[in-house]
Amino acid sequence: MDPLKSKVIDVSGIKVGGAEPFALITGPCQLESLDHSRMMAERIAAACAPTGTRFIFKASYDKANRSSLGSERGLGMEEGLRILDQIKSEFGCPVLTDVHLPDHCAPAAEVCDVLQIPAFLSRQTDLLLAAGETMRAINIKKGQFLAPWDMANVAKKVASTGNETIMLCDRGTSFGYNTLVSDFRGLPTMEATGYPTVFDATHSVQQPGGQGDTSGGQREFAPVLARAAVAVGVSALFIETHQDPDNAPSDGPNMIPVERMEQLIGELRAFDDLRKG
């Protein structure tokens, strides 16, 4: 199970997998406005530039799995896709968003280069098939309740559509109440399927529902887990970021302040170069 021997997929010009440098999936958890997205994309691009790191801009138009009914869900599909299309056009970067229902997939695929299956929905067959049929790249978050080897069956559902541009993403495993743990044996286990593996460093430090009506998190440990993942040889990293995480509309406790991203990316690329060099 050598994680450097996965297939290499093409995500709108970014090579992901094998011995390629890790790709970075990054952006704010939730879309807030076009101006905010543009500002975040500018700062992310600047943070990636010194190392030449290629990034996929990530943000969600709908957060359908919030802890409580009163939590903000986002801008909705129409406005969210309009913003993502603008970011894609202005910055020349691929864009990614979550889909929650089968009928979201085709409209989202008209704009997005990558459709992401949320962890809670990773066994929803109809959603996986609808996403696969778009022939876009699919990033499947491993359910917190699944073993790494269970993801082989998940990937087969998407591949049955003829779409094998698949990434499998670890975002931690349930470990008691309101707690996740990362088992790094899972990365090469998932990559034994032949598909590139992504490590989600920010959601892996989430404390689901840990603040009662919202989720908590320990963002100080996200860089620690990210370094461990690139040392294993992961194909891509998922790191959410924000200019003011403590006041972000969702997942603030997990997100890395954007002013710290350049240094973090530089450190991670050094680990990645050592592993893959």
PDB file of C-alpha atoms in Angstrom:
ATOM      1  CA  MET A   1       0.000   0.000   0.000  1.00  0.00           C
ATOM      2  CA  ASP A   2       2.319   2.716  -1.272  1.00  0.00           C
ATOM      3  CA  PRO A   3       0.401   6.026  -1.338  1.00  0.00           C
ATOM      4  CA  LEU A   4       2.691   7.297  -4.086  1.00  0.00           C
ATOM      5  CA  LYS A   5       1.378   4.690  -6.527  1.00  0.00           C
ATOM      6  CA  SER A   6      -2.206   5.872  -6.866  1.00  0.00           C
ATOM      7  CA  LYS A   7      -3.477   6.903 -10.252  1.00  0.00           C
ATOM      8  CA  VAL A   8      -2.960  10.532 -11.230  1.00  0.00           C
ATOM      9  CA  ILE A   9      -6.156  12.387 -12.054  1.00  0.00           C
ATOM     10  CA  ASP A  10      -6.527  15.729 -13.796  1.00  0.00           C
ATOM     11  CA  VAL A  11      -8.650  18.368 -12.089  1.00  0.00           C
ATOM     12  CA  SER A  12      -8.913  21.121 -14.674  1.00  0.00           C
ATOM     13  CA  GLY A  13      -5.157  21.168 -15.225  1.00  0.00           C
ATOM     14  CA  ILE A  14      -4.060  20.279 -11.689  1.00  0.00           C
ATOM     15  CA  LYS A  15      -2.469  16.837 -11.432  1.00  0.00           C
ATOM     16  CA  VAL A  16      -3.526  15.013  -8.263  1.00  0.00           C
ATOM     17  CA  GLY A  17      -2.061  11.700  -7.144  1.00  0.00           C
ATOM     18  CA  GLY A  18       1.025   9.555  -7.356  1.00  0.00           C
ATOM     19  CA  ALA A  19       4.255  11.457  -6.734  1.00  0.00           C
ATOM     20  CA  GLU A  20       2.795  14.814  -7.813  1.00  0.00           C
ATOM     21  CA  PRO A  21       3.139  17.650  -5.271  1.00  0.00           C
ATOM     22  CA  PHE A  22       0.083  17.841  -3.065  1.00  0.00           C
ATOM     23  CA  ALA A  23      -2.798  19.877  -4.397  1.00  0.00           C
ATOM     24  CA  LEU A  24      -4.464  22.261  -1.950  1.00  0.00           C
ATOM     25  CA  ILE A  25      -8.230  22.448  -1.561  1.00  0.00           C
ATOM     26  CA  THR A  26      -8.849  25.626   0.391  1.00  0.00           C
ATOM     27  CA  GLY A  27     -11.207  28.490   1.016  1.00  0.00           C
ATOM     28  CA  PRO A  28     -13.816  29.552   3.557  1.00  0.00           C
ATOM     29  CA  CYS A  29     -16.302  27.005   4.838  1.00  0.00           C
ATOM     30  CA  GLN A  30     -19.308  28.992   3.659  1.00  0.00           C
ATOM     31  CA  LEU A  31     -19.794  31.478   0.842  1.00  0.00           C
ATOM     32  CA  GLU A  32     -20.521  34.915   2.275  1.00  0.00           C
ATOM     33  CA  SER A  33     -20.474  37.307  -0.695  1.00  0.00           C
ATOM     34  CA  LEU A  34     -18.679  37.887  -3.981  1.00  0.00           C
ATOM     35  CA  ASP A  35     -16.448  40.538  -2.390  1.00  0.00           C
ATOM     36  CA  HIS A  36     -15.503  38.217   0.457  1.00  0.00           C
ATOM     37  CA  SER A  37     -14.800  35.311  -1.901  1.00  0.00           C
ATOM     38  CA  ARG A  38     -12.692  37.533  -4.142  1.00  0.00           C
ATOM     39  CA  MET A  39     -10.685  38.785  -1.156  1.00  0.00           C
ATOM     40  CA  MET A  40     -10.138  35.226   0.094  1.00  0.00           C
ATOM     41  CA  ALA A  41      -9.071  33.974  -3.342  1.00  0.00           C
ATOM     42  CA  GLU A  42      -6.589  36.853  -3.680  1.00  0.00           C
ATOM     43  CA  ARG A  43      -5.038  36.086  -0.306  1.00  0.00           C
ATOM     44  CA  ILE A  44      -4.929  32.353  -0.947  1.00  0.00           C
ATOM     45  CA  ALA A  45      -3.264  32.890  -4.318  1.00  0.00           C
ATOM     46  CA  ALA A  46      -0.657  35.110  -2.658  1.00  0.00           C
ATOM     47  CA  ALA A  47      -0.036  32.487   0.036  1.00  0.00           C
ATOM     48  CA  CYS A  48       0.446  29.741  -2.563  1.00  0.00           C
ATOM     49  CA  ALA A  49       2.648  31.757  -4.933  1.00  0.00           C
ATOM     50  CA  PRO A  50       6.065  31.403  -3.186  1.00  0.00           C
ATOM     51  CA  THR A  51       5.939  27.589  -3.449  1.00  0.00           C
ATOM     52  CA  GLY A  52       4.017  27.369  -6.708  1.00  0.00           C
ATOM     53  CA  THR A  53       1.311  25.358  -4.940  1.00  0.00           C
ATOM     54  CA  ARG A  54      -1.761  24.787  -7.096  1.00  0.00           C
ATOM     55  CA  PHE A  55      -5.074  25.335  -5.314  1.00  0.00           C
ATOM     56  CA  ILE A  56      -8.720  24.468  -5.795  1.00  0.00           C
ATOM     57  CA  PHE A  57     -10.983  27.159  -4.318  1.00  0.00           C
ATOM     58  CA  LYS A  58     -13.556  25.627  -1.973  1.00  0.00           C
ATOM     59  CA  ALA A  59     -16.696  27.165  -0.499  1.00  0.00           C
ATOM     60  CA  SER A  60     -20.242  25.937   0.128  1.00  0.00           C
ATOM     61  CA  TYR A  61     -23.461  27.598  -1.012  1.00  0.00           C
ATOM     62  CA  ASP A  62     -25.488  25.484   1.430  1.00  0.00           C
ATOM     63  CA  LYS A  63     -24.467  23.914   4.735  1.00  0.00           C
ATOM     64  CA  ALA A  64     -27.304  21.428   5.082  1.00  0.00           C
ATOM     65  CA  ASN A  65     -25.811  19.539   8.037  1.00  0.00           C
ATOM     66  CA  ARG A  66     -25.475  22.299  10.643  1.00  0.00           C
ATOM     67  CA  SER A  67     -25.719  21.403  14.318  1.00  0.00           C
ATOM     68  CA  SER A  68     -28.930  23.365  14.931  1.00  0.00           C
ATOM     69  CA  LEU A  69     -31.852  24.763  12.980  1.00  0.00           C
ATOM     70  CA  GLY A  70     -30.823  28.335  13.779  1.00  0.00           C
ATOM     71  CA  SER A  71     -27.337  28.086  12.253  1.00  0.00           C
ATOM     72  CA  GLU A  72     -26.638  29.947   9.023  1.00  0.00           C
ATOM     73  CA  ARG A  73     -26.831  27.693   5.962  1.00  0.00           C
ATOM     74  CA  GLY A  74     -25.462  29.933   3.245  1.00  0.00           C
ATOM     75  CA  LEU A  75     -26.437  31.915   0.156  1.00  0.00           C
ATOM     76  CA  GLY A  76     -28.264  29.172  -1.735  1.00  0.00           C
ATOM     77  CA  MET A  77     -27.439  27.443  -4.995  1.00  0.00           C
ATOM     78  CA  GLU A  78     -28.194  30.166  -7.531  1.00  0.00           C
ATOM     79  CA  GLU A  79     -26.210  32.946  -5.850  1.00  0.00           C
ATOM     80  CA  GLY A  80     -23.491  30.569  -4.675  1.00  0.00           C
ATOM     81  CA  LEU A  81     -22.830  29.169  -8.119  1.00  0.00           C
ATOM     82  CA  ARG A  82     -22.786  32.677  -9.600  1.00  0.00           C
ATOM     83  CA  ILE A  83     -20.019  33.635  -7.144  1.00  0.00           C
ATOM     84  CA  LEU A  84     -18.020  30.456  -7.742  1.00  0.00           C
ATOM     85  CA  ASP A  85     -18.242  30.988 -11.496  1.00  0.00           C
ATOM     86  CA  GLN A  86     -16.880  34.501 -11.055  1.00  0.00           C
ATOM     87  CA  ILE A  87     -13.989  33.314  -8.861  1.00  0.00           C
ATOM     88  CA  LYS A  88     -13.151  30.603 -11.377  1.00  0.00           C
ATOM     89  CA  SER A  89     -13.127  33.144 -14.205  1.00  0.00           C
ATOM     90  CA  GLU A  90     -11.125  35.837 -12.394  1.00  0.00           C
ATOM     91  CA  PHE A  91      -8.473  33.619 -10.769  1.00  0.00           C
ATOM     92  CA  GLY A  92      -8.211  30.769 -13.260  1.00  0.00           C
ATOM     93  CA  CYS A  93      -8.502  28.199 -10.482  1.00  0.00           C
ATOM     94  CA  PRO A  94     -10.772  25.158 -10.278  1.00  0.00           C
ATOM     95  CA  VAL A  95     -13.669  25.492  -7.830  1.00  0.00           C
ATOM     96  CA  LEU A  96     -15.329  22.968  -5.508  1.00  0.00           C
ATOM     97  CA  THR A  97     -18.591  22.901  -3.607  1.00  0.00           C
ATOM     98  CA  ASP A  98     -20.705  20.432  -1.645  1.00  0.00           C
ATOM     99  CA  VAL A  99     -23.804  18.778  -3.068  1.00  0.00           C
ATOM    100  CA  HIS A 100     -26.469  17.335  -0.794  1.00  0.00           C
ATOM    101  CA  LEU A 101     -29.193  16.065  -3.117  1.00  0.00           C
ATOM    102  CA  PRO A 102     -29.076  14.218  -6.452  1.00  0.00           C
ATOM    103  CA  ASP A 103     -30.776  17.095  -8.257  1.00  0.00           C
ATOM    104  CA  HIS A 104     -28.055  19.505  -7.072  1.00  0.00           C
ATOM    105  CA  CYS A 105     -25.380  17.676  -9.045  1.00  0.00           C
ATOM    106  CA  ALA A 106     -26.095  18.657 -12.648  1.00  0.00           C
ATOM    107  CA  PRO A 107     -26.515  22.411 -11.957  1.00  0.00           C
ATOM    108  CA  ALA A 108     -23.438  22.487  -9.707  1.00  0.00           C
ATOM    109  CA  ALA A 109     -21.394  20.663 -12.358  1.00  0.00           C
ATOM    110  CA  GLU A 110     -22.148  23.395 -14.909  1.00  0.00           C
ATOM    111  CA  VAL A 111     -19.856  25.657 -12.838  1.00  0.00           C
ATOM    112  CA  CYS A 112     -17.779  23.530 -10.477  1.00  0.00           C
ATOM    113  CA  ASP A 113     -14.771  21.440 -11.422  1.00  0.00           C
ATOM    114  CA  VAL A 114     -15.160  19.251  -8.330  1.00  0.00           C
ATOM    115  CA  LEU A 115     -18.322  18.085  -6.601  1.00  0.00           C
ATOM    116  CA  GLN A 116     -17.862  17.150  -2.969  1.00  0.00           C
ATOM    117  CA  ILE A 117     -19.922  14.519  -1.178  1.00  0.00           C
ATOM    118  CA  PRO A 118     -20.276  15.439   2.513  1.00  0.00           C
ATOM    119  CA  ALA A 119     -19.174  12.824   5.036  1.00  0.00           C
ATOM    120  CA  PHE A 120     -22.669  12.275   6.425  1.00  0.00           C
ATOM    121  CA  LEU A 121     -23.878  11.426   2.885  1.00  0.00           C
ATOM    122  CA  SER A 122     -21.003   9.203   1.772  1.00  0.00           C
ATOM    123  CA  ARG A 123     -23.196   6.096   1.501  1.00  0.00           C
ATOM    124  CA  GLN A 124     -26.128   7.773  -0.273  1.00  0.00           C
ATOM    125  CA  THR A 125     -26.206   5.765  -3.478  1.00  0.00           C
ATOM    126  CA  ASP A 126     -28.493   8.061  -5.481  1.00  0.00           C
ATOM    127  CA  LEU A 127     -26.328  11.081  -4.657  1.00  0.00           C
ATOM    128  CA  LEU A 128     -23.098   9.264  -5.550  1.00  0.00           C
ATOM    129  CA  LEU A 129     -24.512   8.077  -8.877  1.00  0.00           C
ATOM    130  CA  ALA A 130     -25.875  11.511  -9.788  1.00  0.00           C
ATOM    131  CA  ALA A 131     -22.522  13.106  -8.966  1.00  0.00           C
ATOM    132  CA  GLY A 132     -20.626  10.507 -10.985  1.00  0.00           C
ATOM    133  CA  GLU A 133     -22.857  10.994 -14.007  1.00  0.00           C
ATOM    134  CA  THR A 134     -21.757  14.637 -14.290  1.00  0.00           C
ATOM    135  CA  MET A 135     -18.239  13.374 -15.182  1.00  0.00           C
ATOM    136  CA  ARG A 136     -16.763  16.068 -12.972  1.00  0.00           C
ATOM    137  CA  ALA A 137     -14.099  15.200 -10.407  1.00  0.00           C
ATOM    138  CA  ILE A 138     -15.709  13.873  -7.226  1.00  0.00           C
ATOM    139  CA  ASN A 139     -14.228  14.349  -3.749  1.00  0.00           C
ATOM    140  CA  ILE A 140     -15.894  11.942  -1.332  1.00  0.00           C
ATOM    141  CA  LYS A 141     -15.525  12.660   2.365  1.00  0.00           C
ATOM    142  CA  LYS A 142     -15.234   9.445   4.373  1.00  0.00           C
ATOM    143  CA  GLY A 143     -18.103   9.211   6.830  1.00  0.00           C
ATOM    144  CA  GLN A 144     -16.999   9.585  10.432  1.00  0.00           C
ATOM    145  CA  PHE A 145     -18.781   6.283  11.002  1.00  0.00           C
ATOM    146  CA  LEU A 146     -16.961   4.337   8.247  1.00  0.00           C
ATOM    147  CA  ALA A 147     -13.768   2.305   8.291  1.00  0.00           C
ATOM    148  CA  PRO A 148     -11.175   3.287   5.661  1.00  0.00           C
ATOM    149  CA  TRP A 149     -11.646   0.011   3.774  1.00  0.00           C
ATOM    150  CA  ASP A 150     -15.382   0.728   3.467  1.00  0.00           C
ATOM    151  CA  MET A 151     -14.538   3.505   1.007  1.00  0.00           C
ATOM    152  CA  ALA A 152     -13.748   0.950  -1.707  1.00  0.00           C
ATOM    153  CA  ASN A 153     -17.479   0.232  -2.002  1.00  0.00           C
ATOM    154  CA  VAL A 154     -18.254   3.951  -1.990  1.00  0.00           C
ATOM    155  CA  ALA A 155     -15.818   4.598  -4.838  1.00  0.00           C
ATOM    156  CA  LYS A 156     -17.265   1.704  -6.848  1.00  0.00           C
ATOM    157  CA  LYS A 157     -20.666   3.399  -6.844  1.00  0.00           C
ATOM    158  CA  VAL A 158     -19.255   6.500  -8.526  1.00  0.00           C
ATOM    159  CA  ALA A 159     -17.007   4.475 -10.853  1.00  0.00           C
ATOM    160  CA  SER A 160     -20.024   2.474 -12.024  1.00  0.00           C
ATOM    161  CA  THR A 161     -21.100   5.593 -13.952  1.00  0.00           C
ATOM    162  CA  GLY A 162     -17.883   5.476 -15.973  1.00  0.00           C
ATOM    163  CA  ASN A 163     -16.396   8.364 -13.975  1.00  0.00           C
ATOM    164  CA  GLU A 164     -13.121   7.429 -12.287  1.00  0.00           C
ATOM    165  CA  THR A 165     -11.946  10.962 -11.519  1.00  0.00           C
ATOM    166  CA  ILE A 166     -12.395  10.255  -7.836  1.00  0.00           C
ATOM    167  CA  MET A 167     -10.678  11.445  -4.666  1.00  0.00           C
ATOM    168  CA  LEU A 168     -11.247   9.874  -1.238  1.00  0.00           C
ATOM    169  CA  CYS A 169     -11.007  12.253   1.702  1.00  0.00           C
ATOM    170  CA  ASP A 170     -10.367  11.423   5.356  1.00  0.00           C
ATOM    171  CA  ARG A 171     -11.820  13.917   7.822  1.00  0.00           C
ATOM    172  CA  GLY A 172     -11.506  11.985  11.069  1.00  0.00           C
ATOM    173  CA  THR A 173     -13.426   9.156  12.690  1.00  0.00           C
ATOM    174  CA  SER A 174     -15.959   9.363  15.521  1.00  0.00           C
ATOM    175  CA  PHE A 175     -14.294   8.720  18.860  1.00  0.00           C
ATOM    176  CA  GLY A 176     -16.850   8.986  21.621  1.00  0.00           C
ATOM    177  CA  TYR A 177     -19.172  11.955  21.933  1.00  0.00           C
ATOM    178  CA  ASN A 178     -18.289  15.274  20.222  1.00  0.00           C
ATOM    179  CA  THR A 179     -14.812  14.014  19.355  1.00  0.00           C
ATOM    180  CA  LEU A 180     -12.922  12.830  16.272  1.00  0.00           C
ATOM    181  CA  VAL A 181      -9.623  10.997  15.950  1.00  0.00           C
ATOM    182  CA  SER A 182      -7.353  10.668  12.904  1.00  0.00           C
ATOM    183  CA  ASP A 183      -5.947   7.211  12.148  1.00  0.00           C
ATOM    184  CA  PHE A 184      -3.198   7.688   9.575  1.00  0.00           C
ATOM    185  CA  ARG A 185      -3.273   4.005   8.665  1.00  0.00           C
ATOM    186  CA  GLY A 186      -6.458   4.959   6.835  1.00  0.00           C
ATOM    187  CA  LEU A 187      -4.701   7.048   4.179  1.00  0.00           C
ATOM    188  CA  PRO A 188      -2.677   4.243   2.541  1.00  0.00           C
ATOM    189  CA  THR A 189      -5.613   1.885   3.131  1.00  0.00           C
ATOM    190  CA  MET A 190      -7.911   4.142   1.107  1.00  0.00           C
ATOM    191  CA  GLU A 191      -5.241   4.792  -1.513  1.00  0.00           C
ATOM    192  CA  ALA A 192      -4.988   1.016  -2.048  1.00  0.00           C
ATOM    193  CA  THR A 193      -8.229   1.477  -4.019  1.00  0.00           C
ATOM    194  CA  GLY A 194      -6.059   3.199  -6.643  1.00  0.00           C
ATOM    195  CA  TYR A 195      -7.667   6.599  -6.130  1.00  0.00           C
ATOM    196  CA  PRO A 196      -5.828   9.660  -4.764  1.00  0.00           C
ATOM    197  CA  THR A 197      -6.417  10.382  -1.099  1.00  0.00           C
ATOM    198  CA  VAL A 198      -7.135  13.786   0.429  1.00  0.00           C
ATOM    199  CA  PHE A 199      -6.647  14.663   4.092  1.00  0.00           C
ATOM    200  CA  ASP A 200      -9.000  17.235   5.586  1.00  0.00           C
ATOM    201  CA  ALA A 201      -6.905  18.823   8.314  1.00  0.00           C
ATOM    202  CA  THR A 202      -9.485  21.327   9.518  1.00  0.00           C
ATOM    203  CA  HIS A 203     -12.570  19.136   9.889  1.00  0.00           C
ATOM    204  CA  SER A 204     -10.429  16.465  11.532  1.00  0.00           C
ATOM    205  CA  VAL A 205     -10.005  18.798  14.525  1.00  0.00           C
ATOM    206  CA  GLN A 206     -13.723  19.581  14.680  1.00  0.00           C
ATOM    207  CA  GLN A 207     -15.699  18.789  17.831  1.00  0.00           C
ATOM    208  CA  PRO A 208     -19.107  17.978  16.279  1.00  0.00           C
ATOM    209  CA  GLY A 209     -21.872  19.628  18.282  1.00  0.00           C
ATOM    210  CA  GLY A 210     -19.294  20.346  20.964  1.00  0.00           C
ATOM    211  CA  GLN A 211     -20.658  23.800  21.799  1.00  0.00           C
ATOM    212  CA  GLY A 212     -24.241  22.675  22.226  1.00  0.00           C
ATOM    213  CA  ASP A 213     -25.952  24.342  19.268  1.00  0.00           C
ATOM    214  CA  THR A 214     -22.750  24.646  17.204  1.00  0.00           C
ATOM    215  CA  SER A 215     -19.608  22.602  16.639  1.00  0.00           C
ATOM    216  CA  GLY A 216     -16.358  23.388  18.366  1.00  0.00           C
ATOM    217  CA  GLY A 217     -12.831  22.672  17.249  1.00  0.00           C
ATOM    218  CA  GLN A 218      -9.120  22.892  17.998  1.00  0.00           C
ATOM    219  CA  ARG A 219      -7.550  24.713  15.051  1.00  0.00           C
ATOM    220  CA  GLU A 220      -4.138  24.693  16.737  1.00  0.00           C
ATOM    221  CA  PHE A 221      -3.864  20.980  15.925  1.00  0.00           C
ATOM    222  CA  ALA A 222      -4.759  21.267  12.226  1.00  0.00           C
ATOM    223  CA  PRO A 223      -1.155  22.024  11.135  1.00  0.00           C
ATOM    224  CA  VAL A 224       0.076  19.076  13.236  1.00  0.00           C
ATOM    225  CA  LEU A 225      -2.258  16.658  11.474  1.00  0.00           C
ATOM    226  CA  ALA A 226      -1.508  18.192   8.068  1.00  0.00           C
ATOM    227  CA  ARG A 227       2.230  17.627   8.550  1.00  0.00           C
ATOM    228  CA  ALA A 228       1.583  13.998   9.467  1.00  0.00           C
ATOM    229  CA  ALA A 229      -0.584  13.523   6.365  1.00  0.00           C
ATOM    230  CA  VAL A 230       2.024  14.849   3.940  1.00  0.00           C
ATOM    231  CA  ALA A 231       4.640  12.696   5.653  1.00  0.00           C
ATOM    232  CA  VAL A 232       2.482   9.677   4.772  1.00  0.00           C
ATOM    233  CA  GLY A 233       2.355  10.852   1.157  1.00  0.00           C
ATOM    234  CA  VAL A 234      -1.160  12.224   0.733  1.00  0.00           C
ATOM    235  CA  SER A 235      -2.216  13.455  -2.726  1.00  0.00           C
ATOM    236  CA  ALA A 236      -4.085  16.561  -1.604  1.00  0.00           C
ATOM    237  CA  LEU A 237      -4.791  18.577   1.517  1.00  0.00           C
ATOM    238  CA  PHE A 238      -8.102  20.181   2.436  1.00  0.00           C
ATOM    239  CA  ILE A 239      -7.623  23.211   4.694  1.00  0.00           C
ATOM    240  CA  GLU A 240     -10.383  25.741   5.281  1.00  0.00           C
ATOM    241  CA  THR A 241      -9.279  29.305   5.949  1.00  0.00           C
ATOM    242  CA  HIS A 242     -10.816  32.673   6.817  1.00  0.00           C
ATOM    243  CA  GLN A 243      -9.608  36.187   7.593  1.00  0.00           C
ATOM    244  CA  ASP A 244     -11.527  36.190  10.911  1.00  0.00           C
ATOM    245  CA  PRO A 245     -12.317  32.592  11.902  1.00  0.00           C
ATOM    246  CA  ASP A 246     -13.757  33.488  15.304  1.00  0.00           C
ATOM    247  CA  ASN A 247     -16.524  35.461  13.597  1.00  0.00           C
ATOM    248  CA  ALA A 248     -17.069  33.203  10.563  1.00  0.00           C
ATOM    249  CA  PRO A 249     -20.625  31.969   9.951  1.00  0.00           C
ATOM    250  CA  SER A 250     -19.613  28.291  10.172  1.00  0.00           C
ATOM    251  CA  ASP A 251     -16.733  26.091  11.348  1.00  0.00           C
ATOM    252  CA  GLY A 252     -14.760  29.034  12.711  1.00  0.00           C
ATOM    253  CA  PRO A 253     -13.059  27.017  15.492  1.00  0.00           C
ATOM    254  CA  ASN A 254     -11.409  24.772  12.884  1.00  0.00           C
ATOM    255  CA  MET A 255     -10.322  27.241  10.222  1.00  0.00           C
ATOM    256  CA  ILE A 256      -6.767  28.566   9.841  1.00  0.00           C
ATOM    257  CA  PRO A 257      -6.417  32.372   9.767  1.00  0.00           C
ATOM    258  CA  VAL A 258      -5.522  33.263   6.190  1.00  0.00           C
ATOM    259  CA  GLU A 259      -2.509  35.339   7.271  1.00  0.00           C
ATOM    260  CA  ARG A 260      -0.899  32.110   8.529  1.00  0.00           C
ATOM    261  CA  MET A 261      -1.420  30.163   5.330  1.00  0.00           C
ATOM    262  CA  GLU A 262       1.778  31.152   3.489  1.00  0.00           C
ATOM    263  CA  GLN A 263       4.004  29.908   6.302  1.00  0.00           C
ATOM    264  CA  LEU A 264       1.939  26.739   6.747  1.00  0.00           C
ATOM    265  CA  ILE A 265       1.986  25.927   3.028  1.00  0.00           C
ATOM    266  CA  GLY A 266       5.747  26.425   2.938  1.00  0.00           C
ATOM    267  CA  GLU A 267       6.237  24.020   5.846  1.00  0.00           C
ATOM    268  CA  LEU A 268       3.940  21.442   4.304  1.00  0.00           C
ATOM    269  CA  ARG A 269       5.652  21.632   0.923  1.00  0.00           C
ATOM    270  CA  ALA A 270       8.988  20.939   2.621  1.00  0.00           C
ATOM    271  CA  PHE A 271       7.539  17.785   4.190  1.00  0.00           C
ATOM    272  CA  ASP A 272       5.935  16.847   0.876  1.00  0.00           C
ATOM    273  CA  ASP A 273       9.170  17.313  -1.066  1.00  0.00           C
ATOM    274  CA  LEU A 274      11.029  15.127   1.436  1.00  0.00           C
ATOM    275  CA  ARG A 275       8.437  12.349   1.159  1.00  0.00           C
ATOM    276  CA  LYS A 276       8.128  12.430  -2.609  1.00  0.00           C
ATOM    277  CA  GLY A 277      11.614  13.544  -3.606  1.00  0.00           C
TER     278      GLY A 277
END
